[in-house]
Amino acid sequence: MDRRQFLCLLGSGLCGCAATVAYQGRLEQGRVLVPLAELPAEFSEKGYALVRAARLDDPILIHRTGTGEFRALSARCTHLGCQVWPARNALICPCHGSSFSWEGEVIRGPAQKPLPRYLVAVKEETLEITID
């Protein structure tokens, strides 16, 4: 990927992120609870949402895979802690250009470690994201 391609990708990702709404989840006993009915409308269209919870330092990015499963990742870059933003096929760190797959794996550095992944379960129409 050359510089021009990267800047185009970054620009498209930032435009998409401008419309990303953070949902305020509830933190209970090491789990963030997110009722599916309360996810922002953008989740249905884009397939992802940013979730924050009181007493939780890092935002969580949840997304639905092509098979309908839910995944949850830390939205903090493992390089210097900037918030990553969704782009078409990757999560991009605007600070130093690291990119990650939607599974959290490093695609391009300078980040060396993957994004932390969290266990997700759906119980009674509520996402339960285990963060312990």
PDB file of C-alpha atoms in Angstrom:
ATOM      1  CA  MET A   1       0.000   0.000   0.000  1.00  0.00           C
ATOM      2  CA  ASP A   2       1.501   3.331  -0.992  1.00  0.00           C
ATOM      3  CA  ARG A   3       1.023   6.629   0.817  1.00  0.00           C
ATOM      4  CA  ARG A   4      -1.795   7.795  -1.430  1.00  0.00           C
ATOM      5  CA  GLN A   5      -3.785   4.582  -0.936  1.00  0.00           C
ATOM      6  CA  PHE A   6      -3.246   4.784   2.802  1.00  0.00           C
ATOM      7  CA  LEU A   7      -4.448   8.390   2.986  1.00  0.00           C
ATOM      8  CA  CYS A   8      -7.538   7.520   0.933  1.00  0.00           C
ATOM      9  CA  LEU A   9      -8.280   4.599   3.238  1.00  0.00           C
ATOM     10  CA  LEU A  10      -7.712   6.745   6.304  1.00  0.00           C
ATOM     11  CA  GLY A  11      -9.951   9.499   4.958  1.00  0.00           C
ATOM     12  CA  SER A  12     -12.794   7.112   4.192  1.00  0.00           C
ATOM     13  CA  GLY A  13     -12.447   5.563   7.624  1.00  0.00           C
ATOM     14  CA  LEU A  14     -12.539   8.923   9.367  1.00  0.00           C
ATOM     15  CA  CYS A  15     -15.634   9.947   7.419  1.00  0.00           C
ATOM     16  CA  GLY A  16     -17.366   6.756   8.512  1.00  0.00           C
ATOM     17  CA  CYS A  17     -16.302   7.348  12.085  1.00  0.00           C
ATOM     18  CA  ALA A  18     -17.712  10.812  12.210  1.00  0.00           C
ATOM     19  CA  ALA A  19     -21.128   9.158  12.249  1.00  0.00           C
ATOM     20  CA  THR A  20     -20.169   6.486  14.798  1.00  0.00           C
ATOM     21  CA  VAL A  21     -22.241   6.947  17.921  1.00  0.00           C
ATOM     22  CA  ALA A  22     -21.012   5.654  21.257  1.00  0.00           C
ATOM     23  CA  TYR A  23     -23.564   3.667  23.245  1.00  0.00           C
ATOM     24  CA  GLN A  24     -23.380   3.812  27.036  1.00  0.00           C
ATOM     25  CA  GLY A  25     -23.431   0.223  28.337  1.00  0.00           C
ATOM     26  CA  ARG A  26     -23.794  -0.896  31.964  1.00  0.00           C
ATOM     27  CA  LEU A  27     -20.807  -2.402  33.747  1.00  0.00           C
ATOM     28  CA  GLU A  28     -21.851  -5.158  36.170  1.00  0.00           C
ATOM     29  CA  GLN A  29     -19.517  -7.709  37.768  1.00  0.00           C
ATOM     30  CA  GLY A  30     -16.886  -7.641  35.043  1.00  0.00           C
ATOM     31  CA  ARG A  31     -19.383  -7.588  32.180  1.00  0.00           C
ATOM     32  CA  VAL A  32     -20.663  -4.790  29.990  1.00  0.00           C
ATOM     33  CA  LEU A  33     -24.377  -5.252  29.288  1.00  0.00           C
ATOM     34  CA  VAL A  34     -25.801  -3.887  26.036  1.00  0.00           C
ATOM     35  CA  PRO A  35     -29.486  -4.496  25.257  1.00  0.00           C
ATOM     36  CA  LEU A  36     -29.720  -5.207  21.523  1.00  0.00           C
ATOM     37  CA  ALA A  37     -32.806  -2.997  21.210  1.00  0.00           C
ATOM     38  CA  GLU A  38     -30.829  -0.010  22.522  1.00  0.00           C
ATOM     39  CA  LEU A  39     -27.990  -0.163  19.999  1.00  0.00           C
ATOM     40  CA  PRO A  40     -27.832   2.932  17.783  1.00  0.00           C
ATOM     41  CA  ALA A  41     -29.680   2.726  14.455  1.00  0.00           C
ATOM     42  CA  GLU A  42     -26.306   2.931  12.695  1.00  0.00           C
ATOM     43  CA  PHE A  43     -25.483  -0.547  14.015  1.00  0.00           C
ATOM     44  CA  SER A  44     -28.035  -2.120  11.678  1.00  0.00           C
ATOM     45  CA  GLU A  45     -26.558  -0.312   8.680  1.00  0.00           C
ATOM     46  CA  LYS A  46     -22.845  -0.469   9.456  1.00  0.00           C
ATOM     47  CA  GLY A  47     -22.649  -3.600  11.586  1.00  0.00           C
ATOM     48  CA  TYR A  48     -20.586  -2.005  14.342  1.00  0.00           C
ATOM     49  CA  ALA A  49     -20.949   0.331  17.316  1.00  0.00           C
ATOM     50  CA  LEU A  50     -18.713   1.860  19.932  1.00  0.00           C
ATOM     51  CA  VAL A  51     -19.656   1.056  23.535  1.00  0.00           C
ATOM     52  CA  ARG A  52     -18.508   2.871  26.654  1.00  0.00           C
ATOM     53  CA  ALA A  53     -19.308   2.127  30.275  1.00  0.00           C
ATOM     54  CA  ALA A  54     -18.726   3.983  33.531  1.00  0.00           C
ATOM     55  CA  ARG A  55     -15.499   2.902  35.271  1.00  0.00           C
ATOM     56  CA  LEU A  56     -14.234   1.310  32.050  1.00  0.00           C
ATOM     57  CA  ASP A  57     -11.175   3.081  30.651  1.00  0.00           C
ATOM     58  CA  ASP A  58     -11.260   1.832  27.078  1.00  0.00           C
ATOM     59  CA  PRO A  59     -14.165   1.962  24.662  1.00  0.00           C
ATOM     60  CA  ILE A  60     -15.246  -1.357  23.167  1.00  0.00           C
ATOM     61  CA  LEU A  61     -15.959  -1.838  19.487  1.00  0.00           C
ATOM     62  CA  ILE A  62     -18.661  -4.424  18.860  1.00  0.00           C
ATOM     63  CA  HIS A  63     -19.472  -5.694  15.417  1.00  0.00           C
ATOM     64  CA  ARG A  64     -21.538  -8.359  13.769  1.00  0.00           C
ATOM     65  CA  THR A  65     -19.719 -10.762  11.468  1.00  0.00           C
ATOM     66  CA  GLY A  66     -21.037 -11.945   8.119  1.00  0.00           C
ATOM     67  CA  THR A  67     -22.316 -15.078   9.871  1.00  0.00           C
ATOM     68  CA  GLY A  68     -24.298 -13.041  12.414  1.00  0.00           C
ATOM     69  CA  GLU A  69     -21.960 -13.588  15.360  1.00  0.00           C
ATOM     70  CA  PHE A  70     -20.931 -10.704  17.597  1.00  0.00           C
ATOM     71  CA  ARG A  71     -17.314  -9.786  18.320  1.00  0.00           C
ATOM     72  CA  ALA A  72     -15.970  -7.270  20.806  1.00  0.00           C
ATOM     73  CA  LEU A  73     -12.537  -5.648  20.728  1.00  0.00           C
ATOM     74  CA  SER A  74     -10.818  -2.908  22.655  1.00  0.00           C
ATOM     75  CA  ALA A  75     -10.935   0.272  20.579  1.00  0.00           C
ATOM     76  CA  ARG A  76      -7.508   1.369  21.916  1.00  0.00           C
ATOM     77  CA  CYS A  77      -4.455   0.931  19.711  1.00  0.00           C
ATOM     78  CA  THR A  78      -1.835  -1.225  21.392  1.00  0.00           C
ATOM     79  CA  HIS A  79       0.931   1.102  20.175  1.00  0.00           C
ATOM     80  CA  LEU A  80       0.251   4.335  22.083  1.00  0.00           C
ATOM     81  CA  GLY A  81      -3.382   4.047  23.150  1.00  0.00           C
ATOM     82  CA  CYS A  82      -5.153   6.176  20.545  1.00  0.00           C
ATOM     83  CA  GLN A  83      -8.698   5.182  19.660  1.00  0.00           C
ATOM     84  CA  VAL A  84      -8.956   3.102  16.487  1.00  0.00           C
ATOM     85  CA  TRP A  85     -11.613   3.873  13.893  1.00  0.00           C
ATOM     86  CA  PRO A  86     -13.498   1.517  11.600  1.00  0.00           C
ATOM     87  CA  ALA A  87     -12.679   1.664   7.901  1.00  0.00           C
ATOM     88  CA  ARG A  88     -13.934  -0.589   5.111  1.00  0.00           C
ATOM     89  CA  ASN A  89     -11.854  -3.678   5.809  1.00  0.00           C
ATOM     90  CA  ALA A  90      -9.811  -2.694   8.847  1.00  0.00           C
ATOM     91  CA  LEU A  91      -9.588  -0.703  12.050  1.00  0.00           C
ATOM     92  CA  ILE A  92      -7.225   2.250  11.650  1.00  0.00           C
ATOM     93  CA  CYS A  93      -5.272   4.164  14.280  1.00  0.00           C
ATOM     94  CA  PRO A  94      -5.190   7.829  13.234  1.00  0.00           C
ATOM     95  CA  CYS A  95      -2.132   8.621  15.383  1.00  0.00           C
ATOM     96  CA  HIS A  96       0.586   6.552  13.714  1.00  0.00           C
ATOM     97  CA  GLY A  97      -1.159   4.530  11.017  1.00  0.00           C
ATOM     98  CA  SER A  98      -1.407   1.090  12.596  1.00  0.00           C
ATOM     99  CA  SER A  99      -4.180  -1.028  11.150  1.00  0.00           C
ATOM    100  CA  PHE A 100      -5.924  -4.069  12.548  1.00  0.00           C
ATOM    101  CA  SER A 101      -8.250  -6.697  11.137  1.00  0.00           C
ATOM    102  CA  TRP A 102     -11.807  -6.916  12.452  1.00  0.00           C
ATOM    103  CA  GLU A 103     -10.519  -9.874  14.500  1.00  0.00           C
ATOM    104  CA  GLY A 104      -8.013  -7.534  16.182  1.00  0.00           C
ATOM    105  CA  GLU A 105      -4.865  -8.869  14.484  1.00  0.00           C
ATOM    106  CA  VAL A 106      -2.162  -6.381  13.439  1.00  0.00           C
ATOM    107  CA  ILE A 107      -2.156  -5.775   9.681  1.00  0.00           C
ATOM    108  CA  ARG A 108       0.337  -2.920   9.700  1.00  0.00           C
ATOM    109  CA  GLY A 109       2.482  -1.412  12.457  1.00  0.00           C
ATOM    110  CA  PRO A 110       3.942   0.297  14.308  1.00  0.00           C
ATOM    111  CA  ALA A 111       1.640  -1.601  16.713  1.00  0.00           C
ATOM    112  CA  GLN A 112       3.051  -5.033  17.490  1.00  0.00           C
ATOM    113  CA  LYS A 113       0.294  -6.539  19.648  1.00  0.00           C
ATOM    114  CA  PRO A 114      -3.266  -7.368  18.578  1.00  0.00           C
ATOM    115  CA  LEU A 115      -6.238  -5.517  20.009  1.00  0.00           C
ATOM    116  CA  PRO A 116      -7.601  -7.248  23.118  1.00  0.00           C
ATOM    117  CA  ARG A 117     -10.671  -9.359  22.348  1.00  0.00           C
ATOM    118  CA  TYR A 118     -13.544  -9.914  24.737  1.00  0.00           C
ATOM    119  CA  LEU A 119     -15.910 -12.833  25.112  1.00  0.00           C
ATOM    120  CA  VAL A 120     -19.427 -12.006  23.891  1.00  0.00           C
ATOM    121  CA  ALA A 121     -22.634 -13.875  24.707  1.00  0.00           C
ATOM    122  CA  VAL A 122     -26.223 -13.040  23.798  1.00  0.00           C
ATOM    123  CA  LYS A 123     -28.606 -13.674  26.686  1.00  0.00           C
ATOM    124  CA  GLU A 124     -32.238 -12.593  26.653  1.00  0.00           C
ATOM    125  CA  GLU A 125     -31.723 -10.011  23.881  1.00  0.00           C
ATOM    126  CA  THR A 126     -28.731  -8.488  25.691  1.00  0.00           C
ATOM    127  CA  LEU A 127     -25.080  -8.608  24.682  1.00  0.00           C
ATOM    128  CA  GLU A 128     -22.891  -9.595  27.622  1.00  0.00           C
ATOM    129  CA  ILE A 129     -19.274  -8.602  27.029  1.00  0.00           C
ATOM    130  CA  THR A 130     -16.909 -10.127  29.580  1.00  0.00           C
ATOM    131  CA  ILE A 131     -13.983  -7.799  30.232  1.00  0.00           C
ATOM    132  CA  ASP A 132     -12.222  -9.553  33.123  1.00  0.00           C
TER     133      ASP A 132
END
